Amino acid sequence: MTRKALVAALAVTATMLLAPAAQAKHRSASCYPHGSRTVTANNFVRVYGVPPTDPDAQGSRRLVACSLTSGRRKALGGYEACQFAGQYLFNIRLTGRMVGYVSAECLGFSSSVYVRDMTTGRVLWIAETAPGRGHTVTDLEVARNGSAAWIAAWKNAEYERDYEGRVLRTVEVSGDRQPVTRDDSLDIKPGSLALGRTDGSGATPFYWSKGGQVFSATLR
């Protein structure tokens, strides 16, 4: 091989090696548009807020999730806070490429849990946070496969400062992806929900406190 041919071959090899890194940098850059503000992020996904397009939502940014590996962006369909009508999002949780969050109506009592897989950008499932009545979600935890657990609480309609009940619910992607009530008691402690390490069989333990005791179950 001539010196000229060798130099050309080395240049081609260097280009091939640098191309994936350059593409990854470009994809990552697409997740940081001008004016965006990070809400939460990990090594795979960034969730950020951008100025609203709806004039009625001034003062509250709309939320977007972006895959740091593919550059895929998905609007989450809500805002950081309530501004007139629309949805606001809270309890945003990232686990690997999974994005979990609660979406609530600003002018109503309805709220739902969403889990989106940013590998594809698609929503894996949507579930009502609790059956009937106005309520809020105090805890949300998402496993790497997209299964999730949450604690919802509702208030007494007559005495708005007092909680009337709490419920622990789960959705498992290995099943029919419908919400299942695992516990139902006012003694469930808000803020106590936690996930353990997923084992070799794909089961993820989760824990919560009730009446001063710790309970556990698994997600699949």
PDB file of C-alpha atoms in Angstrom:
ATOM      1  CA  MET A   1       0.000   0.000   0.000  1.00  0.00           C
ATOM      2  CA  THR A   2       1.358   3.413  -0.976  1.00  0.00           C
ATOM      3  CA  ARG A   3       1.772   6.184   1.585  1.00  0.00           C
ATOM      4  CA  LYS A   4      -1.066   8.120  -0.055  1.00  0.00           C
ATOM      5  CA  ALA A   5      -3.397   5.125   0.100  1.00  0.00           C
ATOM      6  CA  LEU A   6      -2.467   4.465   3.737  1.00  0.00           C
ATOM      7  CA  VAL A   7      -3.261   8.049   4.725  1.00  0.00           C
ATOM      8  CA  ALA A   8      -6.607   7.840   2.937  1.00  0.00           C
ATOM      9  CA  ALA A   9      -7.458   4.562   4.687  1.00  0.00           C
ATOM     10  CA  LEU A  10      -6.586   6.014   8.085  1.00  0.00           C
ATOM     11  CA  ALA A  11      -8.754   9.076   7.382  1.00  0.00           C
ATOM     12  CA  VAL A  12     -11.743   6.875   6.507  1.00  0.00           C
ATOM     13  CA  THR A  13     -11.240   4.809   9.676  1.00  0.00           C
ATOM     14  CA  ALA A  14     -11.057   7.938  11.825  1.00  0.00           C
ATOM     15  CA  THR A  15     -14.251   9.271  10.260  1.00  0.00           C
ATOM     16  CA  MET A  16     -16.054   5.999  10.946  1.00  0.00           C
ATOM     17  CA  LEU A  17     -14.916   6.060  14.569  1.00  0.00           C
ATOM     18  CA  LEU A  18     -15.869   9.690  15.133  1.00  0.00           C
ATOM     19  CA  ALA A  19     -19.266   9.547  13.388  1.00  0.00           C
ATOM     20  CA  PRO A  20     -21.155   7.701  16.180  1.00  0.00           C
ATOM     21  CA  ALA A  21     -19.761  10.099  18.798  1.00  0.00           C
ATOM     22  CA  ALA A  22     -20.732  13.112  16.673  1.00  0.00           C
ATOM     23  CA  GLN A  23     -24.218  11.706  16.111  1.00  0.00           C
ATOM     24  CA  ALA A  24     -24.653  11.025  19.830  1.00  0.00           C
ATOM     25  CA  LYS A  25     -23.561  14.591  20.608  1.00  0.00           C
ATOM     26  CA  HIS A  26     -26.066  15.936  18.059  1.00  0.00           C
ATOM     27  CA  ARG A  27     -28.880  13.814  19.500  1.00  0.00           C
ATOM     28  CA  SER A  28     -28.061  14.971  23.004  1.00  0.00           C
ATOM     29  CA  ALA A  29     -27.958  18.602  21.859  1.00  0.00           C
ATOM     30  CA  SER A  30     -31.487  18.283  20.462  1.00  0.00           C
ATOM     31  CA  CYS A  31     -32.651  17.623  24.035  1.00  0.00           C
ATOM     32  CA  TYR A  32     -31.419  21.070  25.145  1.00  0.00           C
ATOM     33  CA  PRO A  33     -33.422  23.587  23.091  1.00  0.00           C
ATOM     34  CA  HIS A  34     -32.906  27.280  23.744  1.00  0.00           C
ATOM     35  CA  GLY A  35     -34.910  28.545  26.693  1.00  0.00           C
ATOM     36  CA  SER A  36     -35.575  25.109  28.179  1.00  0.00           C
ATOM     37  CA  ARG A  37     -35.236  24.415  31.902  1.00  0.00           C
ATOM     38  CA  THR A  38     -34.484  20.978  33.329  1.00  0.00           C
ATOM     39  CA  VAL A  39     -37.191  19.503  35.542  1.00  0.00           C
ATOM     40  CA  THR A  40     -35.463  16.153  36.049  1.00  0.00           C
ATOM     41  CA  ALA A  41     -32.928  14.041  34.144  1.00  0.00           C
ATOM     42  CA  ASN A  42     -30.874  10.857  34.242  1.00  0.00           C
ATOM     43  CA  ASN A  43     -28.370   9.243  31.847  1.00  0.00           C
ATOM     44  CA  PHE A  44     -31.121   8.379  29.335  1.00  0.00           C
ATOM     45  CA  VAL A  45     -33.871  10.997  29.518  1.00  0.00           C
ATOM     46  CA  ARG A  46     -34.209  14.710  30.157  1.00  0.00           C
ATOM     47  CA  VAL A  47     -37.574  16.231  31.103  1.00  0.00           C
ATOM     48  CA  TYR A  48     -37.638  19.973  30.620  1.00  0.00           C
ATOM     49  CA  GLY A  49     -40.016  22.920  30.536  1.00  0.00           C
ATOM     50  CA  VAL A  50     -40.426  25.305  27.620  1.00  0.00           C
ATOM     51  CA  PRO A  51     -42.547  28.448  27.249  1.00  0.00           C
ATOM     52  CA  PRO A  52     -46.212  27.692  26.533  1.00  0.00           C
ATOM     53  CA  THR A  53     -47.887  28.163  23.167  1.00  0.00           C
ATOM     54  CA  ASP A  54     -51.307  28.656  24.782  1.00  0.00           C
ATOM     55  CA  PRO A  55     -51.793  32.320  25.837  1.00  0.00           C
ATOM     56  CA  ASP A  56     -54.001  31.163  28.741  1.00  0.00           C
ATOM     57  CA  ALA A  57     -51.067  29.236  30.210  1.00  0.00           C
ATOM     58  CA  GLN A  58     -48.669  32.150  30.624  1.00  0.00           C
ATOM     59  CA  GLY A  59     -46.382  31.672  33.597  1.00  0.00           C
ATOM     60  CA  SER A  60     -46.377  27.876  33.432  1.00  0.00           C
ATOM     61  CA  ARG A  61     -44.052  25.966  31.133  1.00  0.00           C
ATOM     62  CA  ARG A  62     -45.239  22.983  29.115  1.00  0.00           C
ATOM     63  CA  LEU A  63     -43.260  19.802  29.761  1.00  0.00           C
ATOM     64  CA  VAL A  64     -41.326  17.731  27.233  1.00  0.00           C
ATOM     65  CA  ALA A  65     -39.378  14.456  27.589  1.00  0.00           C
ATOM     66  CA  CYS A  66     -36.357  13.797  25.366  1.00  0.00           C
ATOM     67  CA  SER A  67     -34.281  10.649  24.843  1.00  0.00           C
ATOM     68  CA  LEU A  68     -30.597  11.510  25.245  1.00  0.00           C
ATOM     69  CA  THR A  69     -29.633   8.527  23.076  1.00  0.00           C
ATOM     70  CA  SER A  70     -31.985   9.016  20.114  1.00  0.00           C
ATOM     71  CA  GLY A  71     -32.876  12.686  20.408  1.00  0.00           C
ATOM     72  CA  ARG A  72     -36.579  11.766  20.275  1.00  0.00           C
ATOM     73  CA  ARG A  73     -38.785  14.399  21.931  1.00  0.00           C
ATOM     74  CA  LYS A  74     -42.327  13.945  23.221  1.00  0.00           C
ATOM     75  CA  ALA A  75     -44.576  16.617  24.713  1.00  0.00           C
ATOM     76  CA  LEU A  76     -46.095  15.207  27.899  1.00  0.00           C
ATOM     77  CA  GLY A  77     -49.356  17.079  27.410  1.00  0.00           C
ATOM     78  CA  GLY A  78     -49.328  19.319  30.453  1.00  0.00           C
ATOM     79  CA  TYR A  79     -47.748  22.135  32.413  1.00  0.00           C
ATOM     80  CA  GLU A  80     -45.696  22.633  35.558  1.00  0.00           C
ATOM     81  CA  ALA A  81     -48.605  24.322  37.321  1.00  0.00           C
ATOM     82  CA  CYS A  82     -52.274  25.050  36.749  1.00  0.00           C
ATOM     83  CA  GLN A  83     -53.067  28.060  34.614  1.00  0.00           C
ATOM     84  CA  PHE A  84     -56.791  28.238  33.901  1.00  0.00           C
ATOM     85  CA  ALA A  85     -57.853  25.119  31.956  1.00  0.00           C
ATOM     86  CA  GLY A  86     -55.653  22.209  30.920  1.00  0.00           C
ATOM     87  CA  GLN A  87     -53.546  19.599  32.674  1.00  0.00           C
ATOM     88  CA  TYR A  88     -50.697  19.988  35.097  1.00  0.00           C
ATOM     89  CA  LEU A  89     -48.063  17.326  35.713  1.00  0.00           C
ATOM     90  CA  PHE A  90     -46.367  16.339  38.964  1.00  0.00           C
ATOM     91  CA  ASN A  91     -44.524  13.453  40.631  1.00  0.00           C
ATOM     92  CA  ILE A  92     -42.349  13.005  37.540  1.00  0.00           C
ATOM     93  CA  ARG A  93     -40.154   9.927  37.957  1.00  0.00           C
ATOM     94  CA  LEU A  94     -37.361   8.616  35.712  1.00  0.00           C
ATOM     95  CA  THR A  95     -36.075   5.056  35.845  1.00  0.00           C
ATOM     96  CA  GLY A  96     -33.785   4.145  32.976  1.00  0.00           C
ATOM     97  CA  ARG A  97     -35.699   5.072  29.821  1.00  0.00           C
ATOM     98  CA  MET A  98     -39.080   5.070  31.584  1.00  0.00           C
ATOM     99  CA  VAL A  99     -40.875   8.322  32.420  1.00  0.00           C
ATOM    100  CA  GLY A 100     -43.685   8.169  34.974  1.00  0.00           C
ATOM    101  CA  TYR A 101     -45.871  11.110  35.968  1.00  0.00           C
ATOM    102  CA  VAL A 102     -49.288  12.138  37.238  1.00  0.00           C
ATOM    103  CA  SER A 103     -51.529  14.304  35.075  1.00  0.00           C
ATOM    104  CA  ALA A 104     -54.378  16.161  36.782  1.00  0.00           C
ATOM    105  CA  GLU A 105     -57.165  18.394  35.517  1.00  0.00           C
ATOM    106  CA  CYS A 106     -56.726  22.005  36.586  1.00  0.00           C
ATOM    107  CA  LEU A 107     -60.482  22.609  36.805  1.00  0.00           C
ATOM    108  CA  GLY A 108     -61.571  19.201  38.040  1.00  0.00           C
ATOM    109  CA  PHE A 109     -60.780  16.258  40.294  1.00  0.00           C
ATOM    110  CA  SER A 110     -59.672  13.685  37.727  1.00  0.00           C
ATOM    111  CA  SER A 111     -56.049  12.545  37.633  1.00  0.00           C
ATOM    112  CA  SER A 112     -54.184   9.677  35.997  1.00  0.00           C
ATOM    113  CA  VAL A 113     -50.793   7.989  36.168  1.00  0.00           C
ATOM    114  CA  TYR A 114     -48.848   7.723  32.903  1.00  0.00           C
ATOM    115  CA  VAL A 115     -45.752   5.673  32.083  1.00  0.00           C
ATOM    116  CA  ARG A 116     -43.968   6.414  28.812  1.00  0.00           C
ATOM    117  CA  ASP A 117     -41.076   4.404  27.332  1.00  0.00           C
ATOM    118  CA  MET A 118     -38.698   6.881  25.709  1.00  0.00           C
ATOM    119  CA  THR A 119     -37.070   4.079  23.699  1.00  0.00           C
ATOM    120  CA  THR A 120     -40.101   4.426  21.405  1.00  0.00           C
ATOM    121  CA  GLY A 121     -41.687   7.556  22.861  1.00  0.00           C
ATOM    122  CA  ARG A 122     -44.975   5.721  23.337  1.00  0.00           C
ATOM    123  CA  VAL A 123     -47.159   5.596  26.438  1.00  0.00           C
ATOM    124  CA  LEU A 124     -47.080   2.066  27.901  1.00  0.00           C
ATOM    125  CA  TRP A 125     -50.229   2.564  29.959  1.00  0.00           C
ATOM    126  CA  ILE A 126     -52.537   5.083  31.638  1.00  0.00           C
ATOM    127  CA  ALA A 127     -54.381   4.396  34.893  1.00  0.00           C
ATOM    128  CA  GLU A 128     -56.828   6.331  37.062  1.00  0.00           C
ATOM    129  CA  THR A 129     -55.033   7.227  40.271  1.00  0.00           C
ATOM    130  CA  ALA A 130     -57.898   6.072  42.516  1.00  0.00           C
ATOM    131  CA  PRO A 131     -61.519   5.064  41.935  1.00  0.00           C
ATOM    132  CA  GLY A 132     -63.958   7.968  42.302  1.00  0.00           C
ATOM    133  CA  ARG A 133     -63.642  11.184  44.356  1.00  0.00           C
ATOM    134  CA  GLY A 134     -61.081  13.931  44.175  1.00  0.00           C
ATOM    135  CA  HIS A 135     -57.618  12.825  45.245  1.00  0.00           C
ATOM    136  CA  THR A 136     -53.928  13.512  44.990  1.00  0.00           C
ATOM    137  CA  VAL A 137     -50.895  11.259  44.525  1.00  0.00           C
ATOM    138  CA  THR A 138     -48.282  11.554  47.256  1.00  0.00           C
ATOM    139  CA  ASP A 139     -45.915   8.790  46.046  1.00  0.00           C
ATOM    140  CA  LEU A 140     -45.033   7.322  42.639  1.00  0.00           C
ATOM    141  CA  GLU A 141     -42.313   4.785  41.871  1.00  0.00           C
ATOM    142  CA  VAL A 142     -41.560   3.253  38.447  1.00  0.00           C
ATOM    143  CA  ALA A 143     -39.644   0.027  37.773  1.00  0.00           C
ATOM    144  CA  ARG A 144     -37.263  -0.388  34.844  1.00  0.00           C
ATOM    145  CA  ASN A 145     -39.778  -2.446  32.869  1.00  0.00           C
ATOM    146  CA  GLY A 146     -42.490   0.228  33.204  1.00  0.00           C
ATOM    147  CA  SER A 147     -44.500  -1.297  36.049  1.00  0.00           C
ATOM    148  CA  ALA A 148     -45.358   1.204  38.790  1.00  0.00           C
ATOM    149  CA  ALA A 149     -46.796   1.690  42.266  1.00  0.00           C
ATOM    150  CA  TRP A 150     -48.319   4.799  43.829  1.00  0.00           C
ATOM    151  CA  ILE A 151     -50.120   6.064  46.920  1.00  0.00           C
ATOM    152  CA  ALA A 152     -53.218   8.215  46.403  1.00  0.00           C
ATOM    153  CA  ALA A 153     -55.122  10.118  49.079  1.00  0.00           C
ATOM    154  CA  TRP A 154     -58.502  11.833  49.034  1.00  0.00           C
ATOM    155  CA  LYS A 155     -59.966  14.526  51.215  1.00  0.00           C
ATOM    156  CA  ASN A 156     -63.244  14.713  53.068  1.00  0.00           C
ATOM    157  CA  ALA A 157     -65.527  16.938  50.988  1.00  0.00           C
ATOM    158  CA  GLU A 158     -66.868  18.646  54.120  1.00  0.00           C
ATOM    159  CA  TYR A 159     -63.526  19.145  55.832  1.00  0.00           C
ATOM    160  CA  GLU A 160     -61.036  19.817  53.049  1.00  0.00           C
ATOM    161  CA  ARG A 161     -58.020  19.842  55.369  1.00  0.00           C
ATOM    162  CA  ASP A 162     -58.632  16.285  56.586  1.00  0.00           C
ATOM    163  CA  TYR A 163     -57.786  13.207  54.543  1.00  0.00           C
ATOM    164  CA  GLU A 164     -60.507  10.595  54.499  1.00  0.00           C
ATOM    165  CA  GLY A 165     -58.588   7.698  52.997  1.00  0.00           C
ATOM    166  CA  ARG A 166     -55.455   6.445  51.250  1.00  0.00           C
ATOM    167  CA  VAL A 167     -54.907   3.666  48.759  1.00  0.00           C
ATOM    168  CA  LEU A 168     -51.833   1.899  47.355  1.00  0.00           C
ATOM    169  CA  ARG A 169     -52.242   0.844  43.724  1.00  0.00           C
ATOM    170  CA  THR A 170     -50.037  -0.803  41.102  1.00  0.00           C
ATOM    171  CA  VAL A 171     -49.927  -1.540  37.382  1.00  0.00           C
ATOM    172  CA  GLU A 172     -47.799  -4.409  36.094  1.00  0.00           C
ATOM    173  CA  VAL A 173     -46.727  -4.569  32.452  1.00  0.00           C
ATOM    174  CA  SER A 174     -46.448  -8.359  32.657  1.00  0.00           C
ATOM    175  CA  GLY A 175     -50.228  -8.552  33.181  1.00  0.00           C
ATOM    176  CA  ASP A 176     -53.206  -6.726  31.713  1.00  0.00           C
ATOM    177  CA  ARG A 177     -51.820  -3.294  32.671  1.00  0.00           C
ATOM    178  CA  GLN A 178     -54.904  -2.466  34.710  1.00  0.00           C
ATOM    179  CA  PRO A 179     -54.631  -0.800  38.147  1.00  0.00           C
ATOM    180  CA  VAL A 180     -54.864  -3.119  41.146  1.00  0.00           C
ATOM    181  CA  THR A 181     -55.417  -1.956  44.736  1.00  0.00           C
ATOM    182  CA  ARG A 182     -52.773  -3.528  46.999  1.00  0.00           C
ATOM    183  CA  ASP A 183     -53.705  -1.734  50.231  1.00  0.00           C
ATOM    184  CA  ASP A 184     -56.482   0.582  51.386  1.00  0.00           C
ATOM    185  CA  SER A 185     -56.142   2.354  54.728  1.00  0.00           C
ATOM    186  CA  LEU A 186     -55.907   5.860  56.150  1.00  0.00           C
ATOM    187  CA  ASP A 187     -52.904   4.549  58.110  1.00  0.00           C
ATOM    188  CA  ILE A 188     -50.787   4.216  54.934  1.00  0.00           C
ATOM    189  CA  LYS A 189     -47.934   6.682  55.409  1.00  0.00           C
ATOM    190  CA  PRO A 190     -47.448   9.159  52.546  1.00  0.00           C
ATOM    191  CA  GLY A 191     -43.839   9.418  51.438  1.00  0.00           C
ATOM    192  CA  SER A 192     -43.033   5.869  52.544  1.00  0.00           C
ATOM    193  CA  LEU A 193     -43.184   4.112  49.152  1.00  0.00           C
ATOM    194  CA  ALA A 194     -39.826   2.790  47.890  1.00  0.00           C
ATOM    195  CA  LEU A 195     -38.538   0.314  45.306  1.00  0.00           C
ATOM    196  CA  GLY A 196     -35.908  -2.356  45.859  1.00  0.00           C
ATOM    197  CA  ARG A 197     -33.502  -3.911  43.364  1.00  0.00           C
ATOM    198  CA  THR A 198     -34.968  -5.954  40.500  1.00  0.00           C
ATOM    199  CA  ASP A 199     -33.950  -9.617  40.795  1.00  0.00           C
ATOM    200  CA  GLY A 200     -32.947 -12.099  38.107  1.00  0.00           C
ATOM    201  CA  SER A 201     -36.540 -13.146  37.494  1.00  0.00           C
ATOM    202  CA  GLY A 202     -37.593  -9.569  36.712  1.00  0.00           C
ATOM    203  CA  ALA A 203     -39.453  -9.014  39.990  1.00  0.00           C
ATOM    204  CA  THR A 204     -39.006  -5.643  41.694  1.00  0.00           C
ATOM    205  CA  PRO A 205     -39.853  -5.471  45.414  1.00  0.00           C
ATOM    206  CA  PHE A 206     -41.546  -2.369  46.801  1.00  0.00           C
ATOM    207  CA  TYR A 207     -42.126  -1.238  50.369  1.00  0.00           C
ATOM    208  CA  TRP A 208     -44.493   1.058  52.241  1.00  0.00           C
ATOM    209  CA  SER A 209     -45.353   1.897  55.846  1.00  0.00           C
ATOM    210  CA  LYS A 210     -48.727   1.565  57.536  1.00  0.00           C
ATOM    211  CA  GLY A 211     -49.487   2.055  61.208  1.00  0.00           C
ATOM    212  CA  GLY A 212     -45.797   2.031  62.084  1.00  0.00           C
ATOM    213  CA  GLN A 213     -45.074  -1.260  60.258  1.00  0.00           C
ATOM    214  CA  VAL A 214     -43.274  -1.863  56.961  1.00  0.00           C
ATOM    215  CA  PHE A 215     -45.006  -3.985  54.310  1.00  0.00           C
ATOM    216  CA  SER A 216     -43.680  -5.327  51.013  1.00  0.00           C
ATOM    217  CA  ALA A 217     -44.861  -6.803  47.712  1.00  0.00           C
ATOM    218  CA  THR A 218     -43.442  -7.171  44.200  1.00  0.00           C
ATOM    219  CA  LEU A 219     -43.919  -5.681  40.748  1.00  0.00           C
ATOM    220  CA  ARG A 220     -43.436  -7.695  37.560  1.00  0.00           C
TER     221      ARG A 220
END
